[in-house]
XYZ file of C-alpha atoms in Angstrom:
677
model
C -56.331 -15.299 -19.853
C -58.125 -12.441 -18.120
C -58.034 -12.580 -14.329
C -59.506 -10.563 -11.500
C -57.285 -8.979 -8.868
C -55.875 -11.505 -6.374
C -57.212 -9.489 -3.447
C -59.047 -6.256 -2.730
C -57.173 -2.987 -2.781
C -58.278 -2.152 0.771
C -56.132 -4.618 2.717
C -52.593 -5.890 2.305
C -52.320 -9.351 0.760
C -50.601 -12.027 2.886
C -46.883 -12.136 2.123
C -44.157 -14.772 1.955
C -40.657 -13.520 2.890
C -37.896 -14.299 0.398
C -36.219 -16.620 2.926
C -39.130 -19.019 2.439
C -39.060 -18.856 -1.359
C -37.208 -21.785 -2.945
C -36.337 -22.945 -6.426
C -38.993 -25.076 -8.094
C -41.935 -23.099 -6.745
C -44.521 -22.020 -9.320
C -46.317 -18.701 -9.036
C -48.497 -16.249 -10.922
C -47.874 -12.610 -11.829
C -50.490 -10.002 -12.769
C -50.226 -6.981 -15.049
C -52.075 -4.897 -17.659
C -50.867 -5.214 -21.255
C -53.484 -3.419 -23.370
C -55.965 -0.557 -23.444
C -58.758 -2.669 -21.906
C -57.171 -2.092 -18.496
C -57.937 -5.682 -17.504
C -55.500 -7.635 -15.337
C -53.922 -10.609 -17.079
C -51.773 -13.315 -15.551
C -48.691 -15.273 -16.569
C -46.824 -18.169 -15.007
C -43.662 -17.597 -12.981
C -41.219 -20.440 -12.278
C -38.871 -19.688 -9.380
C -35.202 -20.454 -10.097
C -33.856 -19.454 -6.672
C -32.710 -16.680 -4.344
C -29.814 -14.494 -5.477
C -27.386 -12.316 -3.523
C -24.412 -10.149 -4.492
C -22.778 -10.093 -1.069
C -22.964 -8.321 2.259
C -25.170 -5.239 2.296
C -26.606 -5.940 -1.145
C -30.262 -6.255 -2.019
C -31.464 -9.882 -2.233
C -33.358 -10.841 -5.390
C -35.357 -13.823 -6.591
C -34.499 -15.212 -10.021
C -37.421 -16.489 -12.098
C -38.650 -17.386 -15.579
C -41.901 -16.232 -17.189
C -44.142 -18.253 -19.485
C -47.707 -18.503 -20.754
C -49.883 -16.963 -23.490
C -49.460 -13.386 -22.232
C -45.666 -13.672 -22.244
C -45.714 -15.249 -25.697
C -47.850 -12.323 -26.875
C -45.561 -9.654 -25.387
C -42.306 -11.403 -26.218
C -41.085 -11.594 -22.622
C -40.813 -9.294 -19.620
C -41.031 -5.741 -20.962
C -39.978 -2.318 -19.774
C -43.036 -0.898 -18.010
C -43.969 -4.218 -16.345
C -41.904 -3.214 -13.314
C -43.853 -3.742 -10.113
C -46.126 -6.513 -11.411
C -46.992 -8.562 -8.286
C -45.928 -12.218 -8.109
C -47.914 -14.687 -5.955
C -47.080 -18.227 -4.827
C -49.936 -20.232 -3.287
C -51.872 -17.009 -2.676
C -48.947 -15.285 -0.931
C -47.339 -12.156 -2.377
C -43.598 -12.798 -2.744
C -42.501 -9.648 -4.590
C -42.467 -7.495 -7.716
C -41.192 -8.007 -11.249
C -38.196 -5.684 -11.198
C -35.493 -6.282 -13.788
C -34.390 -8.376 -16.706
C -30.915 -9.826 -17.140
C -28.799 -7.817 -19.548
C -27.755 -9.709 -22.653
C -29.966 -12.711 -21.890
C -33.441 -13.910 -22.841
C -36.309 -11.533 -21.926
C -38.139 -14.478 -20.348
C -35.715 -14.617 -17.399
C -35.977 -11.846 -14.827
C -35.457 -10.793 -11.205
C -38.106 -10.319 -8.512
C -37.670 -7.785 -5.696
C -38.822 -9.556 -2.489
C -41.910 -7.982 -0.935
C -40.317 -8.026 2.536
C -37.632 -5.713 1.092
C -40.325 -3.316 -0.181
C -42.730 -2.999 2.772
C -40.189 -1.055 4.923
C -40.682 1.855 2.489
C -44.009 2.579 4.192
C -42.352 3.257 7.554
C -39.416 5.345 6.325
C -39.263 8.992 7.476
C -41.072 11.544 5.330
C -39.626 15.033 5.722
C -40.682 16.400 2.346
C -43.849 18.322 1.453
C -43.412 20.580 4.501
C -43.600 23.816 2.501
C -47.183 23.310 1.413
C -49.113 26.562 1.689
C -52.598 26.524 3.162
C -55.017 26.388 0.250
C -58.653 25.500 -0.361
C -59.777 23.485 -3.355
C -63.031 25.282 -4.165
C -64.393 22.510 -6.364
C -63.708 19.807 -3.809
C -65.125 21.926 -0.967
C -68.330 22.521 -2.958
C -68.672 18.809 -3.720
C -68.160 17.985 -0.040
C -70.811 20.497 1.082
C -73.267 19.144 -1.483
C -72.675 15.566 -0.329
C -73.079 16.527 3.339
C -76.338 18.328 2.545
C -77.710 15.230 0.780
C -76.762 12.959 3.679
C -78.305 15.338 6.220
C -81.537 15.562 4.245
C -81.674 11.773 3.992
C -81.215 11.422 7.776
C -83.966 13.941 8.476
C -86.355 12.123 6.127
C -85.586 8.790 7.792
C -86.154 10.293 11.264
C -89.445 11.854 10.181
C -90.579 8.587 8.616
C -89.775 6.714 11.828
C -91.651 9.282 13.919
C -88.485 10.345 15.727
C -89.142 13.801 17.213
C -85.846 14.142 19.089
C -83.620 17.139 18.396
C -80.080 15.976 17.530
C -76.759 17.776 17.916
C -76.390 18.688 14.252
C -79.874 20.207 14.228
C -79.086 22.227 17.346
C -75.963 23.572 15.649
C -77.936 24.490 12.537
C -80.526 26.303 14.635
C -77.801 28.127 16.574
C -76.029 29.217 13.387
C -79.315 30.392 11.888
C -80.077 32.408 15.027
C -76.632 34.016 14.997
C -76.981 34.943 11.339
C -80.432 36.427 11.919
C -79.179 38.520 14.829
C -76.220 39.789 12.837
C -78.530 40.802 10.028
C -80.693 42.736 12.492
C -77.716 44.169 14.378
C -78.813 42.550 17.635
C -76.903 40.546 20.230
C -76.893 36.795 20.168
C -79.779 35.309 22.242
C -79.077 33.081 25.214
C -81.055 30.220 23.642
C -78.627 30.038 20.734
C -75.667 29.921 23.104
C -77.319 27.134 25.056
C -77.974 25.295 21.805
C -74.318 25.466 20.818
C -73.188 24.192 24.217
C -75.675 21.340 24.067
C -74.478 20.436 20.579
C -70.858 20.419 21.714
C -71.735 18.104 24.618
C -73.631 15.811 22.253
C -70.736 15.652 19.770
C -68.005 15.125 22.372
C -68.729 11.431 23.222
C -68.749 10.533 19.525
C -65.379 12.233 19.030
C -63.877 10.347 21.986
C -65.256 7.065 20.655
C -63.700 7.635 17.219
C -60.301 8.452 18.727
C -60.493 5.303 20.896
C -61.224 3.129 17.856
C -58.313 4.706 15.959
C -55.919 3.936 18.826
C -57.088 0.324 19.040
C -56.689 -0.155 15.272
C -53.174 1.284 15.419
C -52.237 -1.075 18.264
C -53.602 -4.060 16.340
C -51.690 -3.115 13.173
C -48.425 -2.711 15.097
C -48.889 -6.056 16.839
C -49.591 -7.768 13.503
C -46.474 -6.308 11.875
C -44.327 -7.301 14.862
C -45.619 -10.879 14.691
C -44.829 -11.105 10.965
C -41.311 -9.750 11.489
C -40.648 -12.231 14.298
C -41.892 -15.142 12.203
C -39.623 -14.397 9.196
C -36.472 -16.549 8.860
C -33.238 -15.918 6.988
C -31.436 -18.430 4.773
C -28.124 -17.990 2.977
C -28.932 -17.223 -0.663
C -26.721 -18.156 -3.611
C -24.374 -15.354 -4.726
C -24.461 -14.144 -8.324
C -22.560 -11.699 -10.516
C -25.357 -11.279 -13.047
C -26.141 -7.677 -13.958
C -29.784 -6.675 -13.650
C -31.459 -4.301 -16.075
C -34.460 -2.326 -14.730
C -37.547 -2.631 -16.874
C -38.916 0.910 -16.919
C -39.569 3.809 -19.262
C -39.419 7.547 -18.593
C -41.884 9.636 -20.547
C -41.456 13.212 -21.701
C -44.158 15.339 -23.213
C -43.896 18.806 -24.721
C -40.090 18.827 -24.923
C -38.240 19.106 -28.203
C -35.076 17.086 -28.736
C -32.731 19.778 -27.406
C -34.760 20.158 -24.208
C -34.973 16.389 -23.878
C -31.193 16.030 -24.169
C -30.655 18.686 -21.497
C -33.042 17.052 -19.031
C -31.693 13.580 -19.713
C -28.223 14.720 -18.658
C -29.678 16.119 -15.441
C -32.119 13.351 -14.503
C -30.473 10.209 -15.849
C -26.675 10.613 -16.014
C -26.134 6.828 -15.963
C -28.369 6.296 -18.999
C -30.409 3.579 -17.281
C -33.832 4.567 -18.664
C -35.466 4.472 -22.049
C -36.704 7.976 -22.886
C -39.855 8.275 -24.983
C -41.482 11.478 -26.321
C -44.987 10.299 -25.426
C -47.101 9.232 -22.471
C -48.535 12.654 -21.637
C -51.913 13.226 -20.010
C -54.673 13.848 -22.533
C -56.208 17.310 -22.878
C -59.286 16.072 -20.993
C -57.143 14.800 -18.105
C -54.826 17.804 -18.006
C -55.038 19.466 -14.615
C -57.533 16.959 -13.210
C -57.113 15.673 -9.677
C -59.001 12.594 -8.473
C -59.469 12.646 -4.702
C -60.987 9.203 -4.169
C -58.975 7.064 -6.596
C -58.305 3.397 -5.917
C -55.666 0.989 -7.212
C -55.228 -2.775 -7.117
C -52.070 -4.892 -7.394
C -51.221 -5.309 -11.073
C -52.787 -2.002 -12.167
C -50.799 0.575 -14.116
C -49.555 3.587 -12.141
C -47.599 6.700 -13.040
C -45.110 8.925 -11.255
C -44.306 12.444 -12.445
C -42.057 15.306 -11.377
C -43.671 17.749 -13.825
C -47.222 17.800 -15.164
C -49.008 19.958 -17.727
C -47.951 21.294 -21.134
C -44.594 19.754 -20.236
C -44.607 16.438 -18.383
C -41.774 14.300 -17.018
C -42.437 10.925 -15.460
C -42.622 7.166 -15.799
C -45.159 4.385 -15.647
C -44.993 0.989 -14.024
C -47.170 -1.431 -12.103
C -48.659 -1.505 -8.594
C -47.187 -4.267 -6.418
C -49.185 -3.982 -3.198
C -51.965 -1.902 -1.648
C -52.680 -1.425 2.044
C -55.522 1.033 2.547
C -54.428 4.230 0.794
C -50.750 3.220 0.727
C -49.200 1.638 -2.347
C -45.927 -0.011 -3.371
C -44.823 -0.129 -7.008
C -42.022 -0.586 -9.577
C -39.799 -2.984 -7.575
C -36.803 -0.750 -8.344
C -36.123 2.998 -8.054
C -37.588 5.676 -10.304
C -34.718 8.154 -9.879
C -33.352 6.733 -6.598
C -33.679 9.996 -4.642
C -34.831 8.627 -1.267
C -37.530 10.683 0.451
C -39.238 12.553 -2.398
C -42.229 14.670 -3.324
C -43.654 13.495 -6.688
C -47.057 13.299 -8.333
C -48.749 9.901 -8.308
C -50.997 9.463 -11.350
C -53.193 6.790 -12.772
C -52.053 5.440 -16.134
C -53.582 4.025 -19.295
C -51.782 1.237 -21.122
C -51.703 1.739 -24.895
C -50.100 -1.552 -25.879
C -46.820 -3.456 -26.018
C -43.809 -3.466 -28.333
C -41.757 -6.660 -28.501
C -37.970 -6.695 -28.618
C -35.076 -8.957 -27.635
C -33.683 -6.460 -25.117
C -35.708 -3.285 -25.532
C -39.344 -4.377 -25.615
C -41.694 -2.096 -23.731
C -45.204 -1.594 -22.433
C -46.334 1.839 -23.638
C -48.596 3.791 -21.288
C -49.855 7.336 -20.738
C -49.780 9.073 -17.377
C -53.241 10.375 -16.499
C -54.995 12.083 -13.586
C -53.180 13.116 -10.417
C -54.338 10.700 -7.695
C -51.801 10.990 -4.869
C -48.230 11.565 -3.808
C -45.087 9.441 -4.119
C -43.057 9.718 -0.893
C -40.193 7.232 -1.218
C -37.962 6.474 -4.203
C -35.608 3.750 -2.985
C -33.578 0.825 -4.301
C -36.449 -1.634 -3.817
C -39.208 0.486 -5.358
C -41.446 3.482 -4.808
C -44.170 4.043 -2.233
C -46.898 6.628 -1.918
C -50.326 7.528 -0.610
C -53.585 7.947 -2.510
C -55.565 11.125 -1.813
C -52.520 12.986 -0.456
C -50.933 15.437 -2.862
C -47.504 17.035 -3.280
C -46.924 20.735 -2.873
C -46.299 22.165 -6.322
C -44.682 25.107 -8.062
C -46.729 26.377 -11.028
C -44.622 27.749 -13.873
C -46.010 29.936 -16.648
C -43.966 30.803 -19.716
C -44.925 33.358 -22.361
C -42.864 33.378 -25.557
C -43.175 36.083 -28.205
C -41.285 35.663 -31.481
C -41.362 38.992 -33.304
C -39.979 37.631 -36.571
C -42.613 34.850 -36.797
C -45.420 36.928 -35.226
C -46.041 34.190 -32.647
C -47.178 34.651 -29.061
C -47.672 31.415 -27.106
C -48.410 30.721 -23.428
C -47.339 27.506 -21.681
C -48.088 26.187 -18.213
C -46.947 23.296 -16.042
C -46.806 22.216 -12.420
C -43.540 21.011 -10.935
C -43.647 18.864 -7.798
C -41.795 20.809 -5.108
C -38.584 18.839 -4.919
C -35.433 20.890 -4.487
C -33.372 18.383 -6.479
C -35.354 19.073 -9.660
C -36.816 22.565 -9.467
C -33.827 24.447 -10.939
C -33.277 22.046 -13.855
C -36.964 21.583 -14.640
C -37.725 25.315 -14.425
C -34.924 26.102 -16.857
C -35.689 23.086 -19.034
C -39.377 23.959 -19.372
C -38.594 27.607 -20.186
C -35.990 26.512 -22.738
C -38.363 24.015 -24.373
C -41.093 26.671 -24.603
C -38.645 29.076 -26.259
C -37.284 26.491 -28.683
C -40.722 25.180 -29.702
C -42.126 28.636 -30.371
C -39.147 30.101 -32.219
C -38.172 26.938 -34.084
C -34.673 28.343 -34.740
C -32.512 29.844 -31.987
C -29.174 30.107 -33.795
C -28.058 33.687 -34.342
C -31.061 35.056 -32.415
C -31.405 37.630 -29.653
C -33.617 36.909 -26.646
C -34.924 39.088 -23.842
C -35.712 36.989 -20.776
C -37.525 38.258 -17.703
C -38.721 36.223 -14.738
C -40.523 36.701 -11.435
C -40.358 34.166 -8.624
C -42.777 34.629 -5.742
C -41.075 33.232 -2.645
C -40.628 33.779 1.075
C -36.853 33.523 0.635
C -36.763 37.343 0.421
C -38.572 39.868 2.591
C -40.320 41.612 -0.313
C -41.740 38.270 -1.509
C -40.595 38.494 -5.143
C -37.321 37.854 -6.954
C -37.299 39.463 -10.398
C -34.711 39.792 -13.117
C -34.555 40.587 -16.827
C -31.669 40.414 -19.249
C -30.806 40.212 -22.937
C -28.804 37.450 -24.643
C -27.283 36.625 -28.019
C -25.541 33.487 -29.239
C -24.510 32.294 -32.683
C -25.336 28.645 -31.906
C -28.295 28.460 -29.476
C -29.328 31.513 -27.482
C -31.646 29.410 -25.307
C -28.748 27.509 -23.738
C -27.350 30.690 -22.148
C -30.623 32.590 -21.739
C -31.886 30.216 -19.012
C -28.747 30.417 -16.850
C -29.973 33.197 -14.548
C -33.385 31.575 -14.036
C -31.701 28.312 -13.039
C -29.309 30.250 -10.796
C -32.145 32.063 -8.992
C -34.233 28.920 -8.381
C -31.127 26.991 -7.343
C -30.197 29.696 -4.826
C -33.662 29.491 -3.254
C -33.562 25.685 -3.138
C -30.106 25.723 -1.520
C -31.195 28.007 1.316
C -29.117 26.877 4.303
C -31.410 28.505 6.869
C -34.763 26.967 5.935
C -36.754 25.241 3.209
C -38.248 28.170 1.320
C -41.685 28.301 -0.266
C -41.904 29.076 -3.972
C -45.445 30.128 -4.831
C -44.945 30.307 -8.596
C -42.529 31.138 -11.414
C -43.425 33.439 -14.307
C -41.146 33.741 -17.333
C -41.522 36.163 -20.250
C -39.335 35.723 -23.330
C -39.124 37.891 -26.446
C -37.096 36.628 -29.405
C -35.808 38.587 -32.391
C -34.186 36.988 -35.381
C -30.692 38.360 -35.875
C -27.897 39.891 -33.883
C -28.573 42.871 -31.613
C -25.151 43.720 -30.275
C -23.214 46.982 -30.192
C -19.733 48.231 -29.316
C -18.879 51.443 -27.466
C -16.854 53.698 -29.763
C -16.304 56.683 -27.446
C -17.557 58.350 -24.260
C -16.704 62.052 -23.891
C -17.502 63.890 -20.603
C -18.874 67.442 -20.776
C -16.239 68.463 -18.198
C -12.974 66.942 -17.027
C -12.588 68.700 -13.673
C -15.301 67.819 -11.172
C -16.194 67.935 -7.494
C -17.738 65.172 -5.345
C -21.489 65.003 -6.015
C -21.215 66.648 -9.454
C -23.114 65.161 -12.397
C -21.110 64.663 -15.577
C -22.814 64.043 -18.928
C -21.004 61.521 -21.119
C -21.729 61.817 -24.833
C -21.467 58.140 -25.694
C -21.259 56.785 -29.234
C -22.109 53.140 -29.925
C -21.869 51.134 -33.148
C -24.636 48.503 -33.483
C -23.913 45.404 -35.541
C -24.370 46.273 -39.242
C -26.109 49.561 -38.409
C -25.158 53.225 -38.255
C -23.640 54.740 -35.136
C -25.943 56.034 -32.397
C -25.285 58.735 -29.799
C -26.445 58.508 -26.180
C -26.216 61.053 -23.349
C -25.449 59.217 -20.085
C -25.308 61.144 -16.778
C -22.749 60.079 -14.174
C -22.597 61.285 -10.548
C -19.209 61.525 -8.856
C -19.234 59.740 -5.449
C -19.457 62.038 -2.427
C -16.605 60.142 -0.764
C -14.287 60.310 -3.784
C -10.845 61.635 -2.710
C -9.177 64.422 -4.648
C -7.097 63.285 -7.598
C -7.567 61.217 -10.738
C -10.702 59.067 -11.053
C -10.320 56.275 -13.615
C -13.656 55.121 -15.050
C -14.682 52.019 -16.987
C -17.487 52.433 -19.532
C -18.579 48.883 -20.374
C -21.354 46.434 -21.034
C -23.281 45.299 -17.961
C -22.455 41.594 -18.240
C -19.746 41.232 -15.595
C -19.215 37.497 -16.161
C -19.830 35.818 -19.526
C -22.818 33.546 -18.931
C -21.478 30.885 -21.293
C -18.271 30.463 -19.268
C -20.219 30.288 -16.010
C -22.536 27.635 -17.404
C -19.642 25.529 -18.678
C -17.987 25.617 -15.255
C -21.217 24.729 -13.441
C -22.035 21.882 -15.822
C -18.502 20.526 -15.375
C -19.102 20.371 -11.620
C -16.678 23.192 -10.766
C -17.569 25.259 -7.692
C -17.615 28.852 -8.951
C -18.647 30.324 -5.588
C -16.023 32.503 -3.921
C -15.390 32.410 -0.172
C -17.047 35.810 0.263
C -20.143 34.691 -1.671
C -20.450 31.508 0.383
C -20.922 33.625 3.520
C -23.819 35.596 2.041
C -27.374 34.819 3.107
C -29.814 33.502 0.527
C -31.611 36.856 0.440
C -28.293 38.654 -0.116
C -27.338 36.312 -2.962
C -30.680 36.892 -4.663
C -30.384 40.654 -4.223
C -26.907 40.517 -5.744
C -28.298 38.680 -8.772
C -31.089 41.238 -9.167
C -28.652 44.164 -9.004
C -26.020 42.611 -11.281
C -25.353 44.446 -14.529
C -27.426 43.435 -17.529
C -25.946 42.623 -20.900
C -27.903 45.442 -22.564
C -26.760 48.093 -20.081
C -23.888 50.554 -20.337
C -22.257 50.769 -16.926
C -20.024 53.677 -15.899
C -18.097 52.882 -12.712
C -14.652 53.358 -11.134
C -12.129 51.017 -12.718
C -10.161 48.358 -10.897
C -6.929 50.382 -11.155
C -6.898 53.780 -9.427
C -4.179 56.285 -8.542
C -3.548 55.797 -4.786
C -4.761 58.687 -2.618
C -3.199 59.752 0.680
C -4.758 58.606 3.956
C -5.512 62.224 4.843
C -7.386 62.766 1.567
C -9.410 59.577 2.053
C -10.411 60.488 5.637
C -11.372 64.012 4.598
C -13.513 62.671 1.741
C -15.338 60.278 4.079
C -16.042 63.050 6.627
C -17.447 65.332 3.929
C -19.649 62.543 2.553
C -21.012 61.744 6.034
C -21.781 65.419 6.682
C -23.699 65.792 3.409
C -25.615 62.600 4.133
C -26.803 64.009 7.488
C -27.936 67.207 5.778
C -30.465 65.295 3.661
C -33.926 65.623 5.206
C -35.979 63.357 2.915
C -35.614 60.025 1.149
C -39.058 60.051 -0.467
C -37.506 60.072 -3.936
C -35.953 56.664 -3.208
C -39.140 54.877 -2.167
C -39.722 51.703 -4.181
C -36.254 51.852 -5.751
C -33.278 49.600 -5.182
C -30.385 51.492 -3.572
C -27.860 52.540 -6.198
C -24.209 51.600 -5.831
C -22.219 54.812 -5.127
C -20.169 55.859 -8.130
C -21.988 53.538 -10.551
C -24.400 54.504 -13.326
C -26.436 52.027 -15.402
C -28.011 53.027 -18.694
C -30.329 50.617 -20.538
C -29.983 50.249 -24.315
C -31.612 48.138 -27.026
C -28.383 46.243 -27.671
C -26.057 43.837 -25.935
C -22.908 45.865 -25.229
C -19.859 43.732 -25.921
C -16.814 45.830 -24.972
C -15.238 48.270 -22.503
C -13.462 51.627 -22.889
C -11.879 53.955 -20.326
C -12.079 57.607 -19.317
C -10.627 59.811 -16.566
C -11.872 62.710 -14.457
C -9.941 65.008 -12.139
C -11.624 65.371 -8.744
C -11.090 68.590 -6.800
C -12.232 69.163 -3.223
C -12.832 72.496 -1.463
């Protein structure tokens, strides 16, 4: 049977605390089960209060019945949050079924366990940059102009010839503009008009603030009275295992990307993952500023939105003004959060003994989810999360494809690294279709205030016989993770741009030889190494690589390594990180966030040939070392200009990097004899 909402969405429905709920009571629950969007009701028979011991969350056990339940086959995943009323009082939200038992028996999260979510501290969303929504600002100006015109017409019709504050302000602004256009000073009359307008507006402002204070006092007094009135009874203990009834939706991800994100977001495997539920193309990117919800309506929560979407849908439990409660159990159980709140469209229901579900699509962005706790989620309509836009361009040379992707990730430091890497990986995998035995060039730019220059950039080249995408995203995840783990402050990330080029086949090479044009050198000399490389299944190639001997190099033998730029195999690093092993050394842990990011930017690239002093050197005498340092300092003082270094990262003394078109996979050695004057 179709029913209207039990109460308006503007004021909180009266509640009944769980201590007053007893077995034998009969109630009604409301939810949406089809594409009509209409609320439908079903009967709820209360079995009794349940408790699992001290410190646990109390629950209410109940049974569902009626035509709607017969149609759906029981309580389904996606019905989470459906409000339950007894005698017109809201007692809680449909929250979970009982694993291994009939889908008609379920648990209710008491409403008095959910309402505290509204008063919990909100420390997220503090990095939001000051922005102006041009479309919304234009709509607001247009609406204000219409209202002003209507007021003027009404005043004229009533014969009111008074000059009001807003008209004085308009006249003053017009006078100022006219004077500026003529290059004259502002007339005294305009100044007087502005002062008069300010005096006229001031009493109204004071009156509004007074009303706000009185309303706040009344609300606090009402809440205190309700809390004082509530009583506590000893509920019956139970060992039954609850099973949350919710679905997480993914859109745009292929199976490999889905598997990766599932491991990150749902390690306990408590959600059903479905490759559907995305916003439609018409809804994509839309934000509704004046949305409204009622108890029983479908609602969505998302951590990513766009060409790639990650989220879930459930049901609204309660509405108080612009504040909502939903789900009756956690989404990801992350506490204070910063997620998108969306409206949702129910497609239909799928019956099943233990895995039936209500299928729904997330839709327009309508607000922000602030709390993700054991008893449910809470959020505010018309308030929006700070976001990190990510753009990914993938070019597959072998398939002649060039595709752009875009998404917005809610700024939550727990998810940004995984979602950034997951979205980039999914874009790569979808475009290339086959990543085994491929070579990928990955470059990214992250605009952030975590570094003084405002941008963190990096590019590298990767090859893997199984799946190049799995290792190609490691540095992107590392960079975003470093920013999110800033111990000094919460950093802003303005956006992330990723460019990926894929070539079918193996582009690796080995260094065969590196012969210097001279063996005896002096500090500061440039030596040309004739370097021969052997690309995979191609003819040898010869490269001329210049190397500059360090100014502070002591006299004696200088052992050099000529190697590929990848200092640490990315695959090994990823395996350690995914296994939960801390791969950070003590020295690295003391670095600032900016220093860590700079180190990543300067790290050798896999497609570079690096010539640098080896780890093993012939020990020099203390006298020789001191003399070398003095000579280097003297030559440094003699330099009169550093203009040639502007815009360049400082080079590491004694290290040369030479970019190639191949991933260099080995190391060879060479020696020079250093002589000092």
